C-alpha cells in the first residue's frame, strides 16, 4: 500500500502543474474557517463518517471466519468483492453528483444508507448473507469515500485564496479517525469477547451521526 501511494505521489508531483501562477504561499492553517458554520459542521461530519466506515474493511474477514464459517481464502473474496464493486459505484456517484445533486447532497444520500448497512451487519449469520452484505456495503461505502473528498473541495473553494489550506485542514483532521476508528472497533470487539455487536453499533452510529452533521452543513448555507 505504501509503495502504491508513493508511486502515485511521484507521478502527480512530476506531471501536474497549476494553471495559474501562485501569488504567494498561503497559510498552513486558517482557523477562521471554523467560524463558518457550514465548514465546521462538515469537518465534524466527515470526521465521524471516517471514524465508522473503515472498520468493516479491517474486520470483515475475521468476522466471516469466526461467525459464519468462512475459510481464510473464502473470506478474502469478501474483501475483493467490497473493493471491486467500488469501481462502478464511484463512477456512478460522481456522475450523479456532477449532473444533479452536487457533491454534498450526494455525500448525504449515500452516507445514511451506508450507516444503516453497518447496523444491518448485526443480523448477518450465513454465507449468502455475507456475500450480499459485502456487495451492498461495498457499493455504498465506495460512493461515500468518493464523495467526501469532493464535498471537502466544495467547502475549500469558498475562499479561493485559501482553498488549498482549507481542503488540507479537513483532510488532516480526517486522517485521525482512519487510525482511531478501527482501533476503537477492535477494542470493542475484545470487550465483548469476540462478539462484534458493540463495534457494529459504533460504526453505524458514527456514520449516521456524521451524515446528520453533513446535512446540517448543507442546510446552514453550503
GROMACS .gro file of C-alpha atoms in nm:
model
  222
    1UNK     CA    1   0.000   0.000   0.000
    2UNK     CA    2   0.279   0.241   0.090
    3UNK     CA    3   0.456   0.166  -0.240
    4UNK     CA    4   0.137   0.235  -0.438
    5UNK     CA    5   0.084   0.567  -0.260
    6UNK     CA    6   0.449   0.664  -0.313
    7UNK     CA    7   0.437   0.575  -0.683
    8UNK     CA    8   0.117   0.773  -0.741
    9UNK     CA    9   0.252   1.070  -0.548
   10UNK     CA   10   0.570   1.080  -0.757
   11UNK     CA   11   0.365   1.078  -1.079
   12UNK     CA   12   0.142   1.359  -0.951
   13UNK     CA   13   0.434   1.576  -0.842
   14UNK     CA   14   0.618   1.514  -1.170
   15UNK     CA   15   0.340   1.587  -1.417
   16UNK     CA   16   0.080   1.816  -1.259
   17UNK     CA   17   0.109   2.190  -1.286
   18UNK     CA   18  -0.107   2.474  -1.163
   19UNK     CA   19  -0.299   2.653  -1.437
   20UNK     CA   20  -0.248   2.983  -1.257
   21UNK     CA   21   0.084   3.106  -1.124
   22UNK     CA   22   0.063   3.111  -0.743
   23UNK     CA   23   0.054   3.460  -0.597
   24UNK     CA   24   0.231   3.356  -0.282
   25UNK     CA   25   0.246   3.089  -0.019
   26UNK     CA   26  -0.092   3.057   0.159
   27UNK     CA   27  -0.104   2.995   0.534
   28UNK     CA   28  -0.081   2.638   0.657
   29UNK     CA   29  -0.378   2.686   0.890
   30UNK     CA   30  -0.684   2.910   0.863
   31UNK     CA   31  -0.865   2.888   1.195
   32UNK     CA   32  -1.117   3.148   1.080
   33UNK     CA   33  -1.271   2.876   0.861
   34UNK     CA   34  -1.409   2.707   1.172
   35UNK     CA   35  -1.611   3.018   1.250
   36UNK     CA   36  -1.812   2.943   0.935
   37UNK     CA   37  -2.091   2.707   1.038
   38UNK     CA   38  -2.107   2.503   0.715
   39UNK     CA   39  -1.731   2.438   0.722
   40UNK     CA   40  -1.734   2.347   1.092
   41UNK     CA   41  -2.030   2.112   1.059
   42UNK     CA   42  -1.880   1.940   0.757
   43UNK     CA   43  -1.548   1.897   0.940
   44UNK     CA   44  -1.726   1.723   1.227
   45UNK     CA   45  -1.945   1.519   0.995
   46UNK     CA   46  -1.664   1.391   0.775
   47UNK     CA   47  -1.460   1.304   1.086
   48UNK     CA   48  -1.743   1.090   1.223
   49UNK     CA   49  -1.812   0.920   0.890
   50UNK     CA   50  -1.447   0.823   0.851
   51UNK     CA   51  -1.449   0.705   1.213
   52UNK     CA   52  -1.707   0.444   1.121
   53UNK     CA   53  -1.659   0.328   0.764
   54UNK     CA   54  -1.318   0.158   0.764
   55UNK     CA   55  -1.355  -0.092   1.045
   56UNK     CA   56  -1.557  -0.320   0.815
   57UNK     CA   57  -1.264  -0.341   0.573
   58UNK     CA   58  -1.032  -0.439   0.857
   59UNK     CA   59  -1.257  -0.692   1.030
   60UNK     CA   60  -1.488  -0.839   0.766
   61UNK     CA   61  -1.259  -1.139   0.711
   62UNK     CA   62  -1.223  -1.214   1.081
   63UNK     CA   63  -1.598  -1.182   1.131
   64UNK     CA   64  -1.673  -1.415   0.841
   65UNK     CA   65  -1.432  -1.680   0.969
   66UNK     CA   66  -1.543  -1.659   1.333
   67UNK     CA   67  -1.919  -1.623   1.291
   68UNK     CA   68  -2.027  -1.757   0.950
   69UNK     CA   69  -1.786  -2.045   0.887
   70UNK     CA   70  -1.579  -1.895   0.607
   71UNK     CA   71  -1.231  -2.029   0.540
   72UNK     CA   72  -0.941  -1.784   0.515
   73UNK     CA   73  -0.943  -1.798   0.134
   74UNK     CA   74  -1.321  -1.761   0.115
   75UNK     CA   75  -1.317  -1.459   0.344
   76UNK     CA   76  -1.065  -1.292   0.115
   77UNK     CA   77  -1.330  -1.297  -0.158
   78UNK     CA   78  -1.545  -1.071   0.058
   79UNK     CA   79  -1.273  -0.808   0.074
   80UNK     CA   80  -1.212  -0.834  -0.300
   81UNK     CA   81  -1.586  -0.802  -0.361
   82UNK     CA   82  -1.619  -0.495  -0.138
   83UNK     CA   83  -1.340  -0.322  -0.329
   84UNK     CA   84  -1.437  -0.447  -0.674
   85UNK     CA   85  -1.792  -0.317  -0.670
   86UNK     CA   86  -1.649   0.023  -0.581
   87UNK     CA   87  -1.527   0.080  -0.937
   88UNK     CA   88  -1.873   0.127  -1.093
   89UNK     CA   89  -2.023   0.281  -0.778
   90UNK     CA   90  -1.760   0.555  -0.755
   91UNK     CA   91  -1.813   0.641  -1.121
   92UNK     CA   92  -2.191   0.639  -1.083
   93UNK     CA   93  -2.189   0.858  -0.771
   94UNK     CA   94  -1.955   1.107  -0.938
   95UNK     CA   95  -2.188   1.124  -1.239
   96UNK     CA   96  -2.493   1.182  -1.018
   97UNK     CA   97  -2.310   1.448  -0.818
   98UNK     CA   98  -2.192   1.628  -1.130
   99UNK     CA   99  -2.522   1.617  -1.317
  100UNK     CA  100  -2.788   1.651  -1.050
  101UNK     CA  101  -2.722   1.657  -0.676
  102UNK     CA  102  -2.380   1.807  -0.619
  103UNK     CA  103  -2.109   1.654  -0.401
  104UNK     CA  104  -2.254   1.750  -0.062
  105UNK     CA  105  -2.606   1.619  -0.123
  106UNK     CA  106  -2.471   1.303  -0.286
  107UNK     CA  107  -2.248   1.251   0.015
  108UNK     CA  108  -2.550   1.275   0.244
  109UNK     CA  109  -2.757   1.046   0.021
  110UNK     CA  110  -2.500   0.764   0.029
  111UNK     CA  111  -2.373   0.805   0.387
  112UNK     CA  112  -2.711   0.746   0.551
  113UNK     CA  113  -2.770   0.404   0.388
  114UNK     CA  114  -2.403   0.325   0.448
  115UNK     CA  115  -2.458   0.367   0.822
  116UNK     CA  116  -2.777   0.163   0.804
  117UNK     CA  117  -2.584  -0.113   0.624
  118UNK     CA  118  -2.330  -0.132   0.908
  119UNK     CA  119  -2.616  -0.172   1.155
  120UNK     CA  120  -2.772  -0.431   0.925
  121UNK     CA  121  -2.450  -0.631   0.950
  122UNK     CA  122  -2.562  -0.727   1.302
  123UNK     CA  123  -2.825  -0.957   1.151
  124UNK     CA  124  -2.595  -1.138   0.905
  125UNK     CA  125  -2.520  -1.500   1.002
  126UNK     CA  126  -2.485  -1.701   0.677
  127UNK     CA  127  -2.250  -1.739   0.381
  128UNK     CA  128  -2.504  -1.599   0.138
  129UNK     CA  129  -2.587  -1.315   0.373
  130UNK     CA  130  -2.223  -1.216   0.399
  131UNK     CA  131  -2.182  -1.201   0.021
  132UNK     CA  132  -2.499  -0.994  -0.015
  133UNK     CA  133  -2.397  -0.763   0.267
  134UNK     CA  134  -2.043  -0.718   0.133
  135UNK     CA  135  -2.185  -0.624  -0.208
  136UNK     CA  136  -2.432  -0.371  -0.070
  137UNK     CA  137  -2.186  -0.217   0.175
  138UNK     CA  138  -1.910  -0.208  -0.086
  139UNK     CA  139  -2.135  -0.018  -0.327
  140UNK     CA  140  -2.237   0.235  -0.062
  141UNK     CA  141  -1.906   0.285   0.116
  142UNK     CA  142  -1.717   0.345  -0.207
  143UNK     CA  143  -1.971   0.608  -0.306
  144UNK     CA  144  -1.921   0.776   0.031
  145UNK     CA  145  -1.543   0.761   0.004
  146UNK     CA  146  -1.559   0.913  -0.342
  147UNK     CA  147  -1.790   1.199  -0.248
  148UNK     CA  148  -1.637   1.305   0.084
  149UNK     CA  149  -1.321   1.447  -0.080
  150UNK     CA  150  -1.535   1.613  -0.347
  151UNK     CA  151  -1.751   1.775  -0.079
  152UNK     CA  152  -1.434   1.878   0.102
  153UNK     CA  153  -1.314   2.053  -0.213
  154UNK     CA  154  -1.650   2.228  -0.239
  155UNK     CA  155  -1.613   2.380   0.106
  156UNK     CA  156  -1.250   2.465   0.040
  157UNK     CA  157  -1.340   2.659  -0.273
  158UNK     CA  158  -1.548   2.907  -0.072
  159UNK     CA  159  -1.232   3.117  -0.033
  160UNK     CA  160  -1.017   3.065  -0.347
  161UNK     CA  161  -0.718   3.237  -0.188
  162UNK     CA  162  -0.711   2.976   0.088
  163UNK     CA  163  -0.872   2.679  -0.085
  164UNK     CA  164  -0.566   2.455  -0.053
  165UNK     CA  165  -0.534   2.537   0.314
  166UNK     CA  166  -0.900   2.470   0.387
  167UNK     CA  167  -0.907   2.142   0.197
  168UNK     CA  168  -0.585   2.034   0.364
  169UNK     CA  169  -0.717   2.115   0.710
  170UNK     CA  170  -1.016   1.884   0.674
  171UNK     CA  171  -0.801   1.616   0.511
  172UNK     CA  172  -0.561   1.634   0.805
  173UNK     CA  173  -0.848   1.613   1.052
  174UNK     CA  174  -0.986   1.310   0.868
  175UNK     CA  175  -0.653   1.128   0.896
  176UNK     CA  176  -0.719   1.087   1.269
  177UNK     CA  177  -1.033   0.869   1.251
  178UNK     CA  178  -0.869   0.649   0.988
  179UNK     CA  179  -0.635   0.542   1.268
  180UNK     CA  180  -0.866   0.556   1.567
  181UNK     CA  181  -1.183   0.407   1.415
  182UNK     CA  182  -1.053   0.053   1.352
  183UNK     CA  183  -0.862   0.060   1.682
  184UNK     CA  184  -1.172   0.154   1.883
  185UNK     CA  185  -1.372  -0.111   1.698
  186UNK     CA  186  -1.108  -0.370   1.783
  187UNK     CA  187  -1.120  -0.277   2.149
  188UNK     CA  188  -1.499  -0.304   2.146
  189UNK     CA  189  -1.476  -0.649   1.988
  190UNK     CA  190  -1.230  -0.757   2.257
  191UNK     CA  191  -1.457  -0.612   2.525
  192UNK     CA  192  -1.737  -0.839   2.402
  193UNK     CA  193  -1.510  -1.144   2.393
  194UNK     CA  194  -1.504  -1.161   2.013
  195UNK     CA  195  -1.862  -1.053   1.954
  196UNK     CA  196  -1.898  -0.768   1.704
  197UNK     CA  197  -2.219  -0.607   1.830
  198UNK     CA  198  -2.063  -0.306   2.004
  199UNK     CA  199  -1.828  -0.243   1.711
  200UNK     CA  200  -2.112  -0.261   1.460
  201UNK     CA  201  -2.321  -0.023   1.668
  202UNK     CA  202  -2.023   0.209   1.700
  203UNK     CA  203  -1.960   0.212   1.324
  204UNK     CA  204  -2.322   0.259   1.225
  205UNK     CA  205  -2.394   0.532   1.478
  206UNK     CA  206  -2.076   0.722   1.385
  207UNK     CA  207  -2.166   0.720   1.015
  208UNK     CA  208  -2.528   0.819   1.070
  209UNK     CA  209  -2.434   1.096   1.312
  210UNK     CA  210  -2.171   1.220   1.069
  211UNK     CA  211  -2.427   1.222   0.788
  212UNK     CA  212  -2.653   1.440   1.003
  213UNK     CA  213  -2.370   1.688   1.056
  214UNK     CA  214  -2.301   1.696   0.682
  215UNK     CA  215  -2.672   1.755   0.623
  216UNK     CA  216  -2.651   2.038   0.874
  217UNK     CA  217  -2.364   2.192   0.681
  218UNK     CA  218  -2.575   2.181   0.367
  219UNK     CA  219  -2.885   2.336   0.520
  220UNK     CA  220  -2.688   2.601   0.708
  221UNK     CA  221  -2.573   2.761   0.387
  222UNK     CA  222  -2.342   2.526   0.196
   0.00000   0.00000   0.00000
